[in-house]
Short mmCIF file of C-alpha atoms and ligand atoms in Angstrom, two decimals:
data_model
loop_
_atom_site.label_atom_id
_atom_site.label_comp_id
_atom_site.label_asym_id
_atom_site.label_seq_id
_atom_site.Cartn_x
_atom_site.Cartn_y
_atom_site.Cartn_z
CA MET A 1 41.65 -38.31 -24.64
CA THR A 2 44.97 -38.37 -23.24
CA SER A 3 47.59 -40.95 -24.24
CA SER A 4 47.87 -42.23 -20.76
CA GLN A 5 44.26 -42.35 -20.91
CA ALA A 6 44.61 -44.27 -24.26
CA ALA A 7 47.13 -46.62 -22.93
CA CYS A 8 44.94 -47.58 -19.52
CA LEU A 9 41.97 -48.21 -21.53
CA ARG A 10 44.00 -50.40 -23.89
CA ALA A 11 44.94 -52.48 -20.86
CA ALA A 12 42.35 -52.57 -19.26
CA LEU A 13 40.24 -53.94 -22.74
CA GLN A 14 43.28 -56.60 -23.00
CA VAL A 15 42.62 -57.65 -19.12
CA GLY A 16 39.12 -57.94 -19.69
CA TYR A 17 39.55 -59.99 -23.10
CA HIS A 18 41.87 -62.47 -21.99
CA LEU A 19 39.64 -63.25 -18.63
CA LEU A 20 36.95 -63.91 -21.28
CA ASP A 21 39.10 -65.96 -23.34
CA ARG A 22 40.42 -68.44 -20.36
CA GLY A 23 36.67 -68.95 -19.95
CA SER A 24 36.10 -66.11 -16.93
CA SER A 25 32.58 -65.06 -16.29
CA ALA A 26 31.41 -61.88 -18.01
CA LEU A 27 31.13 -60.36 -14.39
CA VAL A 28 34.77 -61.11 -13.60
CA ALA A 29 35.72 -59.87 -17.07
CA VAL A 30 33.43 -56.31 -16.27
CA GLU A 31 34.69 -56.10 -12.66
CA GLN A 32 38.39 -56.16 -13.43
CA THR A 33 38.62 -54.31 -16.47
CA ILE A 34 36.99 -51.55 -14.46
CA ARG A 35 39.22 -51.88 -11.81
CA VAL A 36 41.81 -51.16 -14.12
CA LEU A 37 40.16 -48.07 -14.69
CA GLU A 38 39.73 -46.94 -10.96
CA ARG A 39 43.15 -47.83 -10.09
CA SER A 40 44.30 -45.46 -12.60
CA GLY A 41 43.27 -42.23 -11.31
CA LEU A 42 42.67 -41.22 -14.82
CA PHE A 43 39.37 -40.92 -15.40
CA ASN A 44 36.54 -40.14 -13.12
CA ALA A 45 36.32 -43.28 -10.67
CA GLY A 46 38.06 -44.77 -7.87
CA ASN A 47 41.14 -42.82 -7.36
CA GLY A 48 40.57 -40.39 -9.97
CA ALA A 49 37.14 -39.53 -8.73
CA HIS A 50 35.56 -36.17 -8.66
CA ARG A 51 35.06 -34.68 -5.42
CA GLN A 52 31.63 -33.05 -4.07
CA LEU A 53 31.27 -29.21 -3.14
CA ASP A 54 32.72 -30.15 0.26
CA GLY A 55 35.60 -31.71 -1.08
CA VAL A 56 34.79 -34.85 -0.19
CA ARG A 57 34.92 -38.06 -2.55
CA ARG A 58 31.39 -39.76 -2.72
CA MET A 59 31.41 -42.51 -5.34
CA ASP A 60 29.08 -44.78 -7.08
CA ALA A 61 28.93 -47.98 -8.93
CA SER A 62 26.82 -50.99 -9.81
CA ILE A 63 27.09 -54.34 -11.79
CA MET A 64 24.59 -56.51 -13.15
CA GLU A 65 24.39 -59.75 -14.94
CA GLY A 66 22.19 -61.26 -17.38
CA GLU A 67 21.57 -64.73 -16.59
CA CYS A 68 19.41 -64.24 -13.41
CA LEU A 69 19.07 -60.63 -13.66
CA ARG A 70 21.28 -60.48 -10.48
CA ALA A 71 22.43 -56.91 -9.24
CA GLY A 72 24.82 -55.06 -7.05
CA ALA A 73 25.42 -51.42 -6.29
CA VAL A 74 27.23 -48.81 -3.77
CA ALA A 75 26.17 -45.16 -3.31
CA SER A 76 28.03 -42.09 -1.72
CA ILE A 77 30.61 -44.72 -0.96
CA GLU A 78 34.02 -42.86 0.79
CA GLY A 79 37.75 -43.83 0.95
CA ILE A 80 37.92 -47.30 -1.02
CA VAL A 81 39.91 -47.57 -4.82
CA HIS A 82 37.43 -50.14 -6.00
CA PRO A 83 33.83 -49.08 -5.63
CA ILE A 84 33.16 -51.88 -8.42
CA THR A 85 34.28 -54.68 -6.07
CA ALA A 86 32.01 -52.98 -3.30
CA ALA A 87 28.85 -53.61 -5.91
CA ARG A 88 29.71 -57.02 -6.83
CA LEU A 89 30.07 -58.09 -3.13
CA VAL A 90 26.72 -56.60 -2.36
CA MET A 91 25.40 -58.56 -4.93
CA GLU A 92 27.32 -61.87 -3.76
CA GLU A 93 27.78 -61.83 -0.28
CA THR A 94 24.02 -59.97 0.55
CA ALA A 95 20.66 -60.39 -0.29
CA HIS A 96 20.53 -56.49 -0.93
CA VAL A 97 20.79 -54.74 -4.22
CA LEU A 98 21.90 -51.42 -3.00
CA LEU A 99 24.37 -49.97 -0.27
CA VAL A 100 24.47 -46.23 0.65
CA GLY A 101 26.94 -43.87 2.50
CA PRO A 102 28.90 -44.58 5.59
CA LEU A 103 27.72 -47.96 5.71
CA ALA A 104 28.59 -48.77 2.24
CA THR A 105 31.72 -47.67 3.22
CA LYS A 106 31.73 -49.86 6.02
CA PHE A 107 30.60 -52.88 4.28
CA ALA A 108 33.35 -52.55 1.85
CA LYS A 109 36.25 -51.87 4.54
CA HIS A 110 35.15 -54.97 6.23
CA HIS A 111 35.65 -56.91 3.41
CA ARG A 112 39.11 -55.23 3.10
CA ILE A 113 39.08 -53.62 -0.30
CA ALA A 114 41.90 -51.13 -0.92
CA LEU A 115 41.68 -47.98 0.93
CA GLN A 116 42.85 -44.69 -1.41
CA LYS A 117 45.39 -42.56 0.18
CA ARG A 118 44.10 -39.93 2.41
CA GLN A 119 43.28 -36.71 1.10
CA THR A 120 43.39 -32.98 2.68
CA LEU A 121 40.03 -31.30 2.23
CA PRO A 122 40.13 -28.21 0.60
CA ASN A 123 38.91 -25.04 2.17
CA ARG A 124 34.95 -25.03 3.18
CA LEU A 125 32.61 -23.65 1.18
CA SER A 126 29.10 -22.34 3.24
CA TYR A 127 26.03 -24.62 2.17
CA SER A 128 24.50 -21.25 0.55
CA SER A 129 27.83 -20.79 -1.58
CA MET A 130 27.56 -24.58 -2.59
CA LEU A 131 24.13 -24.08 -3.35
CA LYS A 132 25.10 -20.95 -5.75
CA GLN A 133 27.72 -22.95 -7.17
CA ILE A 134 25.88 -25.94 -8.44
CA ARG A 135 23.61 -23.22 -10.68
CA ARG A 136 26.71 -23.31 -13.04
CA LYS A 137 26.67 -26.24 -15.07
CA GLY A 138 29.79 -28.22 -15.36
CA ASP A 139 30.83 -30.36 -17.93
CA ARG A 140 33.24 -32.80 -16.66
CA HIS A 141 32.01 -36.60 -16.54
CA GLY A 142 34.13 -39.21 -17.26
CA THR A 143 32.13 -42.00 -15.72
CA VAL A 144 33.82 -45.44 -16.48
CA GLY A 145 31.94 -48.84 -17.54
CA ALA A 146 32.48 -52.07 -19.49
CA VAL A 147 30.08 -54.50 -21.37
CA ALA A 148 30.63 -58.19 -21.48
CA LEU A 149 29.20 -61.89 -23.04
CA ASP A 150 30.92 -64.78 -22.11
CA GLN A 151 31.45 -67.77 -23.48
CA SER A 152 28.37 -69.55 -22.00
CA GLY A 153 26.30 -66.60 -23.38
CA THR A 154 25.66 -64.49 -20.16
CA VAL A 155 26.33 -60.76 -20.48
CA ALA A 156 27.48 -58.60 -17.68
CA ALA A 157 27.61 -54.71 -17.23
CA GLY A 158 29.06 -52.05 -14.85
CA ALA A 159 29.97 -48.96 -14.12
CA SER A 160 32.07 -46.46 -11.49
CA THR A 161 31.78 -42.79 -10.89
CA GLY A 162 32.79 -39.88 -9.15
CA GLY A 163 29.69 -37.88 -10.12
CA ILE A 164 29.88 -35.06 -12.11
CA ASP A 165 31.09 -31.40 -11.98
CA LEU A 166 29.52 -29.31 -9.03
CA MET A 167 27.82 -31.49 -6.93
CA LEU A 168 26.04 -31.22 -3.67
CA PRO A 169 27.29 -33.51 -0.99
CA GLY A 170 24.79 -36.38 -1.08
CA ARG A 171 24.15 -36.12 -4.78
CA VAL A 172 23.70 -39.70 -6.31
CA GLY A 173 23.58 -40.00 -9.80
CA ASP A 174 22.39 -42.47 -12.42
CA THR A 175 25.30 -45.16 -12.15
CA PRO A 176 24.14 -47.24 -9.10
CA ILE A 177 20.76 -47.01 -9.87
CA ILE A 178 19.75 -50.30 -12.03
CA GLY A 179 18.13 -49.77 -15.09
CA CYS A 180 19.34 -45.89 -15.43
CA GLY A 181 23.32 -46.48 -15.24
CA VAL A 182 23.48 -50.15 -16.26
CA TYR A 183 21.10 -53.12 -17.26
CA ALA A 184 21.90 -56.56 -18.43
CA ASP A 185 19.70 -59.35 -19.73
CA ASN A 186 20.77 -62.54 -21.57
CA GLU A 187 17.23 -62.27 -23.40
CA ALA A 188 18.24 -58.61 -24.94
CA GLY A 189 22.14 -57.44 -23.85
CA ALA A 190 24.01 -55.14 -21.68
CA VAL A 191 24.23 -51.45 -21.23
CA SER A 192 26.64 -49.16 -19.87
CA MET A 193 26.05 -45.53 -19.26
CA THR A 194 28.04 -42.29 -18.55
CA GLY A 195 27.08 -38.67 -18.71
CA TRP A 196 24.90 -36.19 -17.03
CA GLY A 197 22.78 -38.86 -14.29
CA GLU A 198 20.24 -36.69 -13.67
CA SER A 199 19.10 -36.80 -17.17
CA ILE A 200 19.61 -40.66 -17.43
CA MET A 201 17.51 -41.36 -14.59
CA ARG A 202 14.42 -39.43 -16.00
CA VAL A 203 14.78 -41.58 -19.23
CA ALA A 204 16.01 -44.89 -17.37
CA VAL A 205 18.22 -44.91 -19.84
CA ALA A 206 20.34 -48.49 -19.90
CA LYS A 207 16.61 -50.80 -19.22
CA THR A 208 15.44 -48.44 -22.10
CA ILE A 209 17.78 -49.71 -24.62
CA CYS A 210 17.92 -53.23 -23.25
CA ASP A 211 13.76 -53.33 -24.23
CA ARG A 212 14.70 -52.13 -27.49
CA LEU A 213 17.23 -54.88 -27.91
CA GLY A 214 14.85 -57.26 -26.76
CA GLN A 215 12.26 -56.05 -29.40
CA GLY A 216 15.08 -57.24 -32.32
CA LYS A 217 16.67 -53.79 -32.75
CA THR A 218 20.47 -53.49 -33.63
CA ALA A 219 22.65 -52.64 -30.98
CA ALA A 220 23.29 -49.59 -33.13
CA THR A 221 19.73 -48.72 -33.53
CA ALA A 222 18.53 -49.27 -30.06
CA ALA A 223 21.42 -46.83 -28.55
CA ARG A 224 20.21 -44.27 -30.87
CA LEU A 225 16.65 -44.14 -30.60
CA VAL A 226 17.13 -43.80 -26.92
CA LEU A 227 19.59 -41.19 -26.84
CA GLN A 228 17.65 -39.33 -29.08
CA LYS A 229 14.51 -39.69 -26.90
CA LEU A 230 17.02 -38.50 -23.75
CA VAL A 231 18.01 -35.13 -25.80
CA ALA A 232 14.17 -34.73 -27.30
CA ARG A 233 12.68 -35.38 -23.81
CA VAL A 234 15.15 -33.81 -21.08
CA ASN A 235 17.65 -31.98 -23.24
CA GLY A 236 20.07 -35.00 -21.82
CA SER A 237 23.71 -35.74 -22.00
CA ALA A 238 25.15 -39.08 -22.36
CA GLY A 239 27.08 -41.68 -23.93
CA THR A 240 26.48 -45.35 -23.82
CA LEU A 241 28.08 -48.95 -24.44
CA VAL A 242 25.66 -51.49 -26.00
CA LEU A 243 26.25 -55.23 -26.35
CA ALA A 244 23.46 -57.42 -27.77
CA ARG A 245 23.31 -60.96 -26.73
CA ARG A 246 24.77 -62.56 -29.75
CA GLY A 247 28.00 -60.25 -29.67
CA GLN A 248 27.18 -57.44 -31.67
CA PHE A 249 28.00 -53.96 -29.98
CA ALA A 250 27.57 -50.01 -30.09
CA ILE A 251 29.15 -47.15 -28.72
CA SER A 252 27.26 -43.96 -29.06
CA HIS A 253 26.91 -40.89 -27.53
CA VAL A 254 25.35 -37.42 -28.06
CA THR A 255 28.37 -35.77 -26.09
CA SER A 256 30.76 -34.29 -27.96
CA HIS A 257 33.58 -36.91 -27.11
CA MET A 258 33.90 -40.45 -25.35
CA ALA A 259 36.96 -41.86 -24.38
CA ALA A 260 36.04 -45.79 -25.33
CA GLY A 261 37.15 -48.92 -27.02
CA TRP A 262 36.91 -52.83 -27.87
CA TRP A 263 39.21 -55.69 -28.67
CA ASP A 264 38.53 -58.75 -30.56
CA GLY A 265 42.16 -60.40 -29.30
CA LYS A 266 43.83 -59.57 -32.72
CA GLY A 267 46.42 -56.64 -33.13
CA GLU A 268 46.23 -54.08 -30.42
CA PRO A 269 42.70 -52.85 -28.83
CA THR A 270 40.94 -49.99 -30.67
CA VAL A 271 40.39 -46.95 -28.64
CA GLY A 272 39.12 -43.60 -29.47
CA ASP A 273 36.93 -40.53 -27.99
CA ARG A 274 34.70 -39.69 -31.15
CA PHE A 275 32.07 -42.63 -32.45
CA ARG A 276 28.49 -42.05 -33.28
N1 LIG B 301 26.91 -40.74 -14.99
C1 LIG B 301 27.66 -40.22 -13.71
C2 LIG B 301 26.73 -39.59 -12.72
O1 LIG B 301 25.92 -38.68 -13.11
O2 LIG B 301 26.80 -39.26 -11.72
#
């Protein structure tokens, strides 16, 4: 993690904590925390999103709250700074959960979400050369996410991403799939995922961790058991933010690093890139 990323994480944690301290909902805290990370261009989301192999940024995001199990998500959205806000608008302004592609972009523009600066497209690759490239394994992830518990006892989770290295145009990962990239349920807790989406989807990791919380496991144990399963069953790779319904939390990963942090309002927020 660079010093700029560490400073940005601290700033994001402060924004989220202050909102909760002033009585805002967990949903608002999660959205606003993620907006700081999307705006920064320092992580793989929003202004910093990776490009697909045709040079276009197609981003995914989702958000969920645990009181009524409401959720919203966007996939393959283009040209906007804040996919997480588009996801919240899908949840709050429509009767749907997921919008995709150009029509998700149209929805976000209709709601006047800030636009990214126009990017020049790199030289085009042929489709067969793209198919060759995806045989190589990329290792850049950097999805951003947040979980929060508010004063009313409601939990929320969100995530926003530009995907992975070496993606075919149109590829969508775990992040906008409710139960895979995020899940929140006041009877269990809230989970937000980062990592290799193809593996996370196959184990439905976020909901599976919440189910373990609901069975009374601690946040650390729930995360460990499900990440162990991810590795054992699908050779997966991921990191997770887990918040149990009474506020106990864990940051856990089976990747070599995961930039993350927390804050209890005292001193400076704690950030790091190795947790277990
Ligand atoms: N976890 C982000 C992705 O795979 O797209």
